[in-house]
Short mmCIF file of C-alpha atoms and ligand atoms in Angstrom, two decimals:
data_model
loop_
_atom_site.label_atom_id
_atom_site.label_comp_id
_atom_site.label_asym_id
_atom_site.label_seq_id
_atom_site.Cartn_x
_atom_site.Cartn_y
_atom_site.Cartn_z
CA MET A 1 -77.72 61.41 65.97
CA THR A 2 -77.67 57.67 66.71
CA SER A 3 -76.15 55.19 64.34
CA ALA A 4 -77.25 51.64 63.62
CA VAL A 5 -73.73 50.83 62.47
CA SER A 6 -71.67 48.68 64.83
CA SER A 7 -68.07 49.57 65.63
CA GLY A 8 -65.57 48.61 62.95
CA GLU A 9 -68.05 48.55 60.06
CA SER A 10 -67.43 50.61 56.97
CA ILE A 11 -69.21 53.96 56.87
CA THR A 12 -69.12 56.95 54.53
CA LEU A 13 -68.98 60.64 55.29
CA LYS A 14 -67.94 63.93 53.74
CA ILE A 15 -64.96 65.92 54.94
CA ASP A 16 -64.47 69.24 53.17
CA ASP A 17 -66.77 68.07 50.37
CA LYS A 18 -64.68 64.96 49.80
CA ASP A 19 -66.47 61.59 49.96
CA ILE A 20 -64.59 59.39 52.38
CA SER A 21 -65.12 55.92 53.75
CA CYS A 22 -63.72 54.77 57.07
CA ARG A 23 -64.37 52.35 59.93
CA SER A 24 -67.01 53.35 62.44
CA GLY A 25 -65.35 54.20 65.73
CA GLU A 26 -62.57 56.22 64.09
CA THR A 27 -62.29 59.87 65.07
CA ILE A 28 -62.70 62.73 62.61
CA LEU A 29 -59.06 63.66 63.20
CA ALA A 30 -57.77 60.18 62.42
CA VAL A 31 -59.84 59.91 59.26
CA ALA A 32 -58.90 63.41 58.11
CA ARG A 33 -55.19 62.65 58.56
CA GLU A 34 -55.51 59.34 56.74
CA ASN A 35 -56.90 61.37 53.83
CA ASN A 36 -54.24 64.10 53.96
CA ILE A 37 -56.62 66.70 55.34
CA ASP A 38 -54.82 68.88 57.85
CA ILE A 39 -56.53 69.74 61.12
CA PRO A 40 -54.36 71.69 63.58
CA THR A 41 -53.78 70.12 67.01
CA LEU A 42 -51.77 70.88 70.11
CA CYS A 43 -52.86 68.57 72.92
CA PHE A 44 -53.35 65.53 70.69
CA MET A 45 -50.46 63.12 70.30
CA GLU A 46 -50.55 59.81 68.47
CA GLY A 47 -50.02 57.01 70.99
CA LEU A 48 -51.52 58.87 73.96
CA SER A 49 -55.10 58.97 75.16
CA VAL A 50 -57.29 61.81 73.88
CA TRP A 51 -57.48 64.85 76.17
CA GLY A 52 -59.57 67.23 74.05
CA GLY A 53 -58.37 70.25 75.96
CA CYS A 54 -56.73 72.67 73.53
CA ARG A 55 -59.71 72.92 71.13
CA LEU A 56 -57.42 73.74 68.18
CA CYS A 57 -58.96 70.84 66.27
CA LEU A 58 -62.50 72.25 66.33
CA VAL A 59 -64.49 71.46 63.18
CA GLU A 60 -67.98 72.21 61.93
CA VAL A 61 -70.36 69.26 61.72
CA ALA A 62 -73.57 69.83 59.73
CA GLY A 63 -76.61 69.69 61.99
CA SER A 64 -74.64 70.37 65.17
CA PRO A 65 -75.00 73.85 66.67
CA LYS A 66 -71.64 73.47 68.44
CA LEU A 67 -68.18 73.10 67.02
CA GLN A 68 -66.76 69.65 67.71
CA ALA A 69 -63.24 68.62 68.70
CA ALA A 70 -62.06 66.42 65.82
CA CYS A 71 -59.71 64.44 68.08
CA ALA A 72 -62.54 63.42 70.37
CA THR A 73 -65.47 63.06 67.96
CA VAL A 74 -66.21 59.74 66.34
CA CYS A 75 -67.31 59.64 62.69
CA THR A 76 -70.87 58.60 61.97
CA GLU A 77 -72.58 57.52 58.77
CA GLY A 78 -73.48 60.45 56.51
CA MET A 79 -71.63 63.02 58.62
CA ASN A 80 -70.70 66.25 56.82
CA VAL A 81 -67.60 67.86 58.28
CA VAL A 82 -65.90 71.17 57.49
CA THR A 83 -62.33 71.46 58.78
CA ALA A 84 -61.37 74.85 57.36
CA SER A 85 -63.53 77.99 57.21
CA PRO A 86 -63.04 81.67 58.10
CA ARG A 87 -65.00 81.05 61.32
CA LEU A 88 -62.77 78.12 62.35
CA LYS A 89 -59.62 80.05 61.51
CA GLU A 90 -60.80 82.94 63.66
CA TYR A 91 -61.51 80.64 66.63
CA ARG A 92 -58.15 78.90 66.24
CA LYS A 93 -56.34 82.23 66.12
CA MET A 94 -58.19 83.36 69.22
CA ILE A 95 -57.24 80.18 71.10
CA VAL A 96 -53.56 80.54 70.27
CA GLU A 97 -53.58 84.25 71.11
CA MET A 98 -55.13 83.45 74.49
CA LEU A 99 -52.42 80.86 75.14
CA PHE A 100 -49.77 83.50 74.46
CA ALA A 101 -51.55 86.05 76.66
CA GLU A 102 -52.07 83.66 79.56
CA ARG A 103 -48.41 83.00 80.47
CA ASN A 104 -44.97 84.30 79.49
CA HIS A 105 -44.08 82.87 76.09
CA VAL A 106 -41.14 85.07 75.19
CA CYS A 107 -39.84 83.17 72.18
CA SER A 108 -36.66 85.18 71.70
CA VAL A 109 -35.20 83.93 75.00
CA CYS A 110 -36.70 80.42 74.97
CA VAL A 111 -34.55 77.31 74.65
CA SER A 112 -37.22 75.90 72.31
CA ASN A 113 -37.22 78.93 70.00
CA GLY A 114 -37.49 77.61 66.44
CA HIS A 115 -38.58 74.14 67.62
CA CYS A 116 -41.84 74.95 69.36
CA GLU A 117 -45.28 73.71 68.32
CA LEU A 118 -47.02 76.77 69.80
CA GLN A 119 -44.73 79.08 67.85
CA ASP A 120 -45.27 77.02 64.67
CA MET A 121 -49.01 77.16 65.19
CA ALA A 122 -48.93 80.95 65.51
CA VAL A 123 -47.01 81.17 62.24
CA LYS A 124 -49.38 78.74 60.53
CA LEU A 125 -52.41 80.76 61.64
CA GLU A 126 -50.71 84.00 60.55
CA ILE A 127 -50.80 85.51 64.02
CA ASP A 128 -48.69 88.67 64.05
CA HIS A 129 -49.99 90.18 67.29
CA VAL A 130 -52.09 89.24 70.31
CA ARG A 131 -55.37 91.09 70.75
CA PHE A 132 -55.79 90.21 74.44
CA PRO A 133 -54.06 91.85 77.40
CA TYR A 134 -51.06 89.82 78.60
CA ARG A 135 -51.44 88.55 82.15
CA TYR A 136 -47.70 88.31 82.88
CA PRO A 137 -48.13 85.89 85.80
CA HIS A 138 -45.16 85.31 88.12
CA LEU A 139 -44.73 81.59 87.72
CA GLN A 140 -42.12 79.26 89.03
CA VAL A 141 -39.26 77.62 87.17
CA ASP A 142 -38.57 74.24 88.77
CA ASN A 143 -34.83 73.64 88.47
CA SER A 144 -34.70 70.93 91.10
CA HIS A 145 -34.33 67.94 88.75
CA ASP A 146 -30.77 67.06 87.81
CA ARG A 147 -31.58 66.36 84.14
CA ALA A 148 -34.57 68.50 83.22
CA ARG A 149 -36.26 71.79 83.88
CA MET A 150 -39.93 72.73 84.18
CA ASP A 151 -40.77 76.32 83.30
CA HIS A 152 -44.41 76.90 84.19
CA ASN A 153 -44.33 80.21 82.31
CA ARG A 154 -44.21 78.31 79.02
CA CYS A 155 -46.68 75.55 79.84
CA ILE A 156 -49.93 75.41 77.84
CA LEU A 157 -51.44 72.63 79.99
CA CYS A 158 -51.83 70.24 77.08
CA THR A 159 -51.14 67.39 79.58
CA ARG A 160 -49.07 65.41 77.12
CA CYS A 161 -46.42 65.09 79.85
CA VAL A 162 -48.99 63.82 82.35
CA ARG A 163 -50.34 61.27 79.88
CA VAL A 164 -46.98 59.97 78.65
CA CYS A 165 -45.77 59.62 82.24
CA ALA A 166 -48.87 57.69 83.31
CA GLU A 167 -49.71 55.77 80.15
CA ILE A 168 -46.34 54.99 78.59
CA GLU A 169 -43.79 55.17 81.41
CA GLY A 170 -46.28 53.95 84.02
CA ALA A 171 -44.91 56.26 86.70
CA HIS A 172 -47.72 58.85 86.92
CA THR A 173 -45.39 61.32 88.57
CA LYS A 174 -47.04 64.29 86.90
CA ASP A 175 -50.59 65.53 87.28
CA VAL A 176 -52.59 68.76 87.14
CA LYS A 177 -53.59 70.82 90.17
CA GLY A 178 -56.04 73.71 90.29
CA ARG A 179 -58.46 74.99 87.69
CA GLY A 180 -58.59 77.61 84.95
CA VAL A 181 -55.67 80.04 84.86
CA LEU A 182 -54.49 78.69 88.23
CA ALA A 183 -54.04 75.16 86.91
CA ALA A 184 -50.48 73.85 86.95
CA ILE A 185 -48.52 70.66 86.36
CA ILE A 186 -47.34 69.10 89.62
CA HIS A 187 -45.02 66.27 90.60
CA ASP A 188 -46.23 63.67 93.09
CA LEU A 189 -47.95 65.59 95.90
CA ASP A 190 -46.95 69.01 94.54
CA GLN A 191 -43.31 68.86 95.52
CA PRO A 192 -40.18 69.95 93.64
CA TRP A 193 -39.61 67.65 90.66
CA GLY A 194 -36.13 66.72 91.87
CA GLU A 195 -37.58 65.39 95.14
CA SER A 196 -40.08 63.10 93.43
CA GLU A 197 -39.81 59.47 94.51
CA THR A 198 -41.74 58.19 91.49
CA CYS A 199 -39.96 59.99 88.62
CA THR A 200 -37.74 57.55 86.70
CA SER A 201 -35.90 60.37 84.86
CA CYS A 202 -36.87 58.72 81.57
CA GLY A 203 -37.22 62.07 79.79
CA LYS A 204 -40.40 61.12 77.91
CA CYS A 205 -42.27 64.11 79.31
CA VAL A 206 -39.57 66.46 78.05
CA ASN A 207 -39.77 65.05 74.54
CA VAL A 208 -43.55 65.19 74.18
CA CYS A 209 -43.85 68.74 75.55
CA PRO A 210 -44.80 70.99 72.61
CA THR A 211 -43.16 74.12 74.02
CA GLY A 212 -40.19 75.16 76.11
CA ALA A 213 -41.99 74.27 79.35
CA LEU A 214 -40.11 71.00 79.74
CA THR A 215 -36.52 71.03 78.56
CA HIS A 216 -33.20 69.35 79.21
CA ARG A 217 -30.88 71.18 81.58
CA GLY A 218 -27.93 72.82 79.94
CA THR A 219 -29.68 73.85 76.74
CA ALA A 220 -29.32 77.44 75.59
CA VAL A 221 -31.73 79.60 73.55
CA GLY A 222 -32.97 77.72 70.48
CA GLU A 223 -31.01 74.55 71.29
CA MET A 224 -33.77 72.31 72.63
CA GLN A 225 -35.16 69.90 70.05
CA LYS A 226 -37.73 67.28 71.03
CA LYS A 227 -37.69 63.69 69.81
CA THR A 228 -41.14 62.14 69.60
CA ASP A 229 -40.39 59.16 67.34
CA PHE A 230 -40.17 56.82 70.35
CA LEU A 231 -43.90 57.07 70.96
CA PRO A 232 -45.37 55.42 67.81
CA TYR A 233 -42.64 52.77 68.12
CA LEU A 234 -43.46 51.93 71.74
CA THR A 235 -47.19 51.93 71.03
CA LEU A 236 -46.74 49.59 68.07
CA MET A 237 -44.48 47.22 70.00
CA ARG A 238 -46.95 47.01 72.87
CA ARG A 239 -49.79 46.31 70.48
CA THR A 240 -47.73 43.57 68.81
CA GLU A 241 -46.88 41.97 72.16
CA SER A 242 -50.43 41.96 73.53
FE1 FES B 1 -58.27 68.18 69.81
FE2 FES B 1 -56.56 69.52 71.39
S1 FES B 1 -56.17 68.46 69.57
S2 FES B 1 -58.71 69.37 71.54
#
């Protein structure tokens, strides 16, 4: 559907039967959150570019045969959006179950146990078992950095670490190699993290990681708590300066 409305103009739409007005150009996720409508997310993080990879934020848009990612879909005039339905809940559960089945998320021995967004999402979606066969891949734990640790077994490839490193720190040490289940976060030209010449050891990647994949060294089970409040602050300060 094309819209005659130019970016920034006021438009109206319905989200979960609620009449809402917003600025054209805003995403469904942003508008929903402004109106206290909860849409689950994992890869999205305020202050970073949109990745649209986890698909937790899928919503139904009337007239569209496909589900749309709320974080990456811009609102249009007259749009009718459903953010919660049995179908959406089933898809979201399936996505989270597949994340658990793909790697080795053993919460009971994870340093992020109790402070993990993947674990919280499973609780929120009332997941009490995984219906897919676990793959149990043998993945590396990179212990080469003197301040942090990367456990690929717990990575969900949300790329928050890649984006914060490139977009906020400006180092672009991290990136993604490979595709599908073989995809992995790498440092520089796929070398041990501790040997990276571009990493500034700022720790931003550790703090935006939603799981126990990136953690500080020396933390024991359940001890790792992430601090993400720096991100909105830095984003706001940069906006103010420019
Ligand atoms: Fe929208 Fe991940 S939050 S795709």
